[in-house]
PDB file of C-alpha atoms in Angstrom:
ATOM      1  CA  MET A   1      91.486  34.966 -36.228  1.00 51.00           C
ATOM      2  CA  LYS A   2      91.578  31.221 -35.642  1.00 54.00           C
ATOM      3  CA  ARG A   3      87.773  31.010 -35.244  1.00 59.00           C
ATOM      4  CA  VAL A   4      87.235  32.953 -38.455  1.00 59.00           C
ATOM      5  CA  ALA A   5      89.537  30.622 -40.343  1.00 55.00           C
ATOM      6  CA  LEU A   6      87.762  27.532 -38.952  1.00 56.00           C
ATOM      7  CA  ALA A   7      84.407  28.968 -39.974  1.00 66.00           C
ATOM      8  CA  LEU A   8      85.605  29.021 -43.569  1.00 72.00           C
ATOM      9  CA  CYS A   9      85.628  25.212 -43.906  1.00 78.00           C
ATOM     10  CA  PRO A  10      83.372  24.210 -46.806  1.00 72.00           C
ATOM     11  CA  ALA A  11      79.932  22.858 -45.823  1.00 70.00           C
ATOM     12  CA  ASP A  12      81.029  22.040 -42.275  1.00 79.00           C
ATOM     13  CA  CYS A  13      83.064  19.148 -43.747  1.00 85.00           C
ATOM     14  CA  SER A  14      79.771  17.369 -44.578  1.00 80.00           C
ATOM     15  CA  MET A  15      79.701  16.053 -40.994  1.00 83.00           C
ATOM     16  CA  ARG A  16      82.356  13.523 -42.072  1.00 85.00           C
ATOM     17  CA  GLY A  17      85.470  15.314 -40.935  1.00 87.00           C
ATOM     18  CA  THR A  18      86.947  17.958 -38.681  1.00 87.00           C
ATOM     19  CA  CYS A  19      87.802  21.505 -39.679  1.00 86.00           C
ATOM     20  CA  ARG A  20      91.455  22.311 -38.820  1.00 85.00           C
ATOM     21  CA  LEU A  21      93.676  25.276 -39.378  1.00 83.00           C
ATOM     22  CA  VAL A  22      96.579  24.196 -41.590  1.00 81.00           C
ATOM     23  CA  GLY A  23      98.992  27.083 -41.885  1.00 81.00           C
ATOM     24  CA  GLU A  24      96.826  30.090 -42.626  1.00 80.00           C
ATOM     25  CA  PHE A  25      94.015  28.155 -44.269  1.00 81.00           C
ATOM     26  CA  ALA A  26      91.092  26.168 -42.903  1.00 84.00           C
ATOM     27  CA  LYS A  27      90.960  22.625 -44.206  1.00 87.00           C
ATOM     28  CA  CYS A  28      88.721  19.595 -43.631  1.00 89.00           C
ATOM     29  CA  LEU A  29      90.539  16.602 -42.252  1.00 89.00           C
ATOM     30  CA  CYS A  30      88.241  13.777 -43.341  1.00 89.00           C
ATOM     31  CA  ARG A  31      87.496  10.612 -41.425  1.00 88.00           C
ATOM     32  CA  LYS A  32      88.594   7.277 -42.824  1.00 87.00           C
ATOM     33  CA  GLY A  33      86.713   6.418 -45.998  1.00 86.00           C
ATOM     34  CA  TRP A  34      85.977  10.012 -47.055  1.00 88.00           C
ATOM     35  CA  THR A  35      87.855  12.477 -49.188  1.00 88.00           C
ATOM     36  CA  GLY A  36      87.388  15.814 -50.967  1.00 87.00           C
ATOM     37  CA  ALA A  37      87.463  19.486 -49.975  1.00 86.00           C
ATOM     38  CA  ALA A  38      84.329  19.029 -47.839  1.00 87.00           C
ATOM     39  CA  CYS A  39      84.650  15.249 -47.224  1.00 88.00           C
ATOM     40  CA  GLU A  40      81.861  14.708 -49.746  1.00 87.00           C
ATOM     41  CA  THR A  41      83.328  11.802 -51.713  1.00 88.00           C
ATOM     42  CA  ALA A  42      83.350   8.238 -50.421  1.00 86.00           C
ATOM     43  CA  THR A  43      86.402   6.137 -51.071  1.00 84.00           C
ATOM     44  CA  ALA A  44      86.094   2.606 -52.481  1.00 72.00           C
ATOM     45  CA  ALA A  45      86.037   1.034 -49.000  1.00 66.00           C
ATOM     46  CA  VAL A  46      83.009   3.072 -47.892  1.00 60.00           C
ATOM     47  CA  ALA A  47      81.226   2.841 -51.254  1.00 55.00           C
ATOM     48  CA  SER A  48      81.370  -0.971 -51.223  1.00 57.00           C
ATOM     49  CA  THR A  49      79.636  -1.155 -47.842  1.00 59.00           C
ATOM     50  CA  VAL A  50      76.652   0.891 -48.995  1.00 54.00           C
ATOM     51  CA  LEU A  51      73.727  -1.449 -49.578  1.00 53.00           C
ATOM     52  CA  PRO A  52      72.010  -1.291 -52.947  1.00 56.00           C
ATOM     53  CA  SER A  53      68.502   0.014 -52.914  1.00 58.00           C
ATOM     54  CA  THR A  54      65.889  -2.722 -52.806  1.00 59.00           C
ATOM     55  CA  PRO A  55      62.853  -2.607 -55.072  1.00 60.00           C
ATOM     56  CA  ASP A  56      59.597  -1.520 -53.520  1.00 63.00           C
ATOM     57  CA  SER A  57      57.658  -4.653 -52.560  1.00 66.00           C
ATOM     58  CA  SER A  58      54.729  -2.876 -50.943  1.00 74.00           C
ATOM     59  CA  ILE A  59      52.352  -4.050 -53.696  1.00 82.00           C
ATOM     60  CA  LEU A  60      53.095  -7.716 -52.963  1.00 83.00           C
ATOM     61  CA  VAL A  61      51.473  -7.680 -49.534  1.00 84.00           C
ATOM     62  CA  PRO A  62      47.966  -6.721 -50.759  1.00 86.00           C
ATOM     63  CA  ILE A  63      48.207  -9.200 -53.648  1.00 89.00           C
ATOM     64  CA  LEU A  64      49.162 -12.032 -51.291  1.00 90.00           C
ATOM     65  CA  LEU A  65      46.378 -11.089 -48.873  1.00 92.00           C
ATOM     66  CA  VAL A  66      43.777 -11.103 -51.669  1.00 92.00           C
ATOM     67  CA  ALA A  67      45.010 -14.489 -52.921  1.00 94.00           C
ATOM     68  CA  LEU A  68      44.898 -15.964 -49.419  1.00 94.00           C
ATOM     69  CA  LEU A  69      41.424 -14.564 -48.785  1.00 94.00           C
ATOM     70  CA  SER A  70      40.183 -15.964 -52.117  1.00 95.00           C
ATOM     71  CA  LEU A  71      41.532 -19.411 -51.249  1.00 94.00           C
ATOM     72  CA  LEU A  72      39.860 -19.246 -47.850  1.00 94.00           C
ATOM     73  CA  VAL A  73      36.497 -18.312 -49.417  1.00 94.00           C
ATOM     74  CA  VAL A  74      36.720 -21.192 -51.918  1.00 94.00           C
ATOM     75  CA  CYS A  75      37.538 -23.695 -49.164  1.00 92.00           C
ATOM     76  CA  LEU A  76      34.733 -22.393 -46.974  1.00 92.00           C
ATOM     77  CA  ALA A  77      32.274 -22.645 -49.881  1.00 91.00           C
ATOM     78  CA  ALA A  78      33.350 -26.245 -50.515  1.00 89.00           C
ATOM     79  CA  VAL A  79      32.773 -27.149 -46.852  1.00 86.00           C
ATOM     80  CA  VAL A  80      29.346 -25.487 -46.866  1.00 84.00           C
ATOM     81  CA  VAL A  81      28.324 -27.339 -50.039  1.00 83.00           C
ATOM     82  CA  TYR A  82      29.514 -30.616 -48.528  1.00 80.00           C
ATOM     83  CA  LEU A  83      27.592 -30.035 -45.309  1.00 78.00           C
ATOM     84  CA  MET A  84      24.460 -28.867 -47.118  1.00 77.00           C
ATOM     85  CA  SER A  85      24.304 -31.954 -49.312  1.00 73.00           C
ATOM     86  CA  GLY A  86      22.225 -34.544 -47.469  1.00 63.00           C
ATOM     87  CA  ARG A  87      24.217 -37.547 -48.572  1.00 58.00           C
ATOM     88  CA  ARG A  88      27.859 -38.172 -47.832  1.00 55.00           C
ATOM     89  CA  SER A  89      29.242 -39.196 -51.183  1.00 52.00           C
ATOM     90  CA  VAL A  90      32.596 -38.600 -52.787  1.00 54.00           C
ATOM     91  CA  GLY A  91      32.958 -39.161 -56.504  1.00 59.00           C
ATOM     92  CA  CYS A  92      31.266 -42.446 -57.405  1.00 63.00           C
ATOM     93  CA  VAL A  93      31.119 -43.833 -53.850  1.00 60.00           C
ATOM     94  CA  ASP A  94      27.901 -43.369 -51.893  1.00 69.00           C
ATOM     95  CA  PHE A  95      28.894 -43.911 -48.275  1.00 64.00           C
ATOM     96  CA  ASP A  96      25.327 -44.083 -46.967  1.00 71.00           C
ATOM     97  CA  ALA A  97      24.478 -46.898 -49.402  1.00 74.00           C
ATOM     98  CA  GLU A  98      27.717 -48.720 -48.532  1.00 72.00           C
ATOM     99  CA  ILE A  99      26.921 -48.530 -44.814  1.00 72.00           C
ATOM    100  CA  GLU A 100      23.399 -49.849 -45.379  1.00 77.00           C
ATOM    101  CA  SER A 101      24.657 -52.717 -47.523  1.00 77.00           C
ATOM    102  CA  GLY A 102      27.235 -53.562 -44.859  1.00 77.00           C
ATOM    103  CA  LYS A 103      24.507 -53.644 -42.227  1.00 79.00           C
ATOM    104  CA  ALA A 104      22.420 -55.931 -44.454  1.00 77.00           C
ATOM    105  CA  MET A 105      25.372 -58.302 -44.934  1.00 80.00           C
ATOM    106  CA  LEU A 106      26.010 -58.397 -41.191  1.00 80.00           C
ATOM    107  CA  HIS A 107      22.330 -59.076 -40.583  1.00 78.00           C
ATOM    108  CA  GLU A 108      22.380 -61.949 -43.091  1.00 81.00           C
ATOM    109  CA  LYS A 109      25.485 -63.491 -41.450  1.00 80.00           C
ATOM    110  CA  ALA A 110      23.986 -63.112 -38.000  1.00 80.00           C
ATOM    111  CA  THR A 111      20.778 -64.746 -39.168  1.00 83.00           C
ATOM    112  CA  PHE A 112      22.759 -67.613 -40.730  1.00 84.00           C
ATOM    113  CA  TRP A 113      24.691 -68.297 -37.504  1.00 81.00           C
ATOM    114  CA  LYS A 114      21.497 -68.098 -35.468  1.00 83.00           C
ATOM    115  CA  LYS A 115      19.991 -70.801 -37.701  1.00 84.00           C
ATOM    116  CA  VAL A 116      23.113 -72.972 -37.342  1.00 82.00           C
ATOM    117  CA  LYS A 117      23.086 -72.558 -33.581  1.00 82.00           C
ATOM    118  CA  ALA A 118      19.364 -73.347 -33.383  1.00 83.00           C
ATOM    119  CA  ARG A 119      19.876 -76.566 -35.367  1.00 82.00           C
ATOM    120  CA  PHE A 120      22.611 -77.902 -33.119  1.00 80.00           C
ATOM    121  CA  VAL A 121      21.318 -76.733 -29.768  1.00 76.00           C
ATOM    122  CA  ASN A 122      17.725 -77.923 -30.179  1.00 61.00           C
TER     123      ASN A 122
END
């Protein structure tokens, strides 16, 4: 008779309690934090520990990947254009012309000092 009475517990106590025979009736004795005939209701202590559902952020990953890939393509295109252009210039500065003018100035100074040396040595 005891087994039959224990089998009458509602919904197997929702796996949150133990079915016990109290007098002639089967009753769920709920674990801490649960209440109700079948231990189906959470008390305030258990309900406050349940984490809220987070929004689905699965769409953010593809968007970020596309943005990163686009940035990479733009940077790569800029490097290719820079390397394909024959002259190294940035904005208004032409580095090749600046280097050549620097070489010319050094050549002029070297020629000047050679003339001075030749005058005093000879």
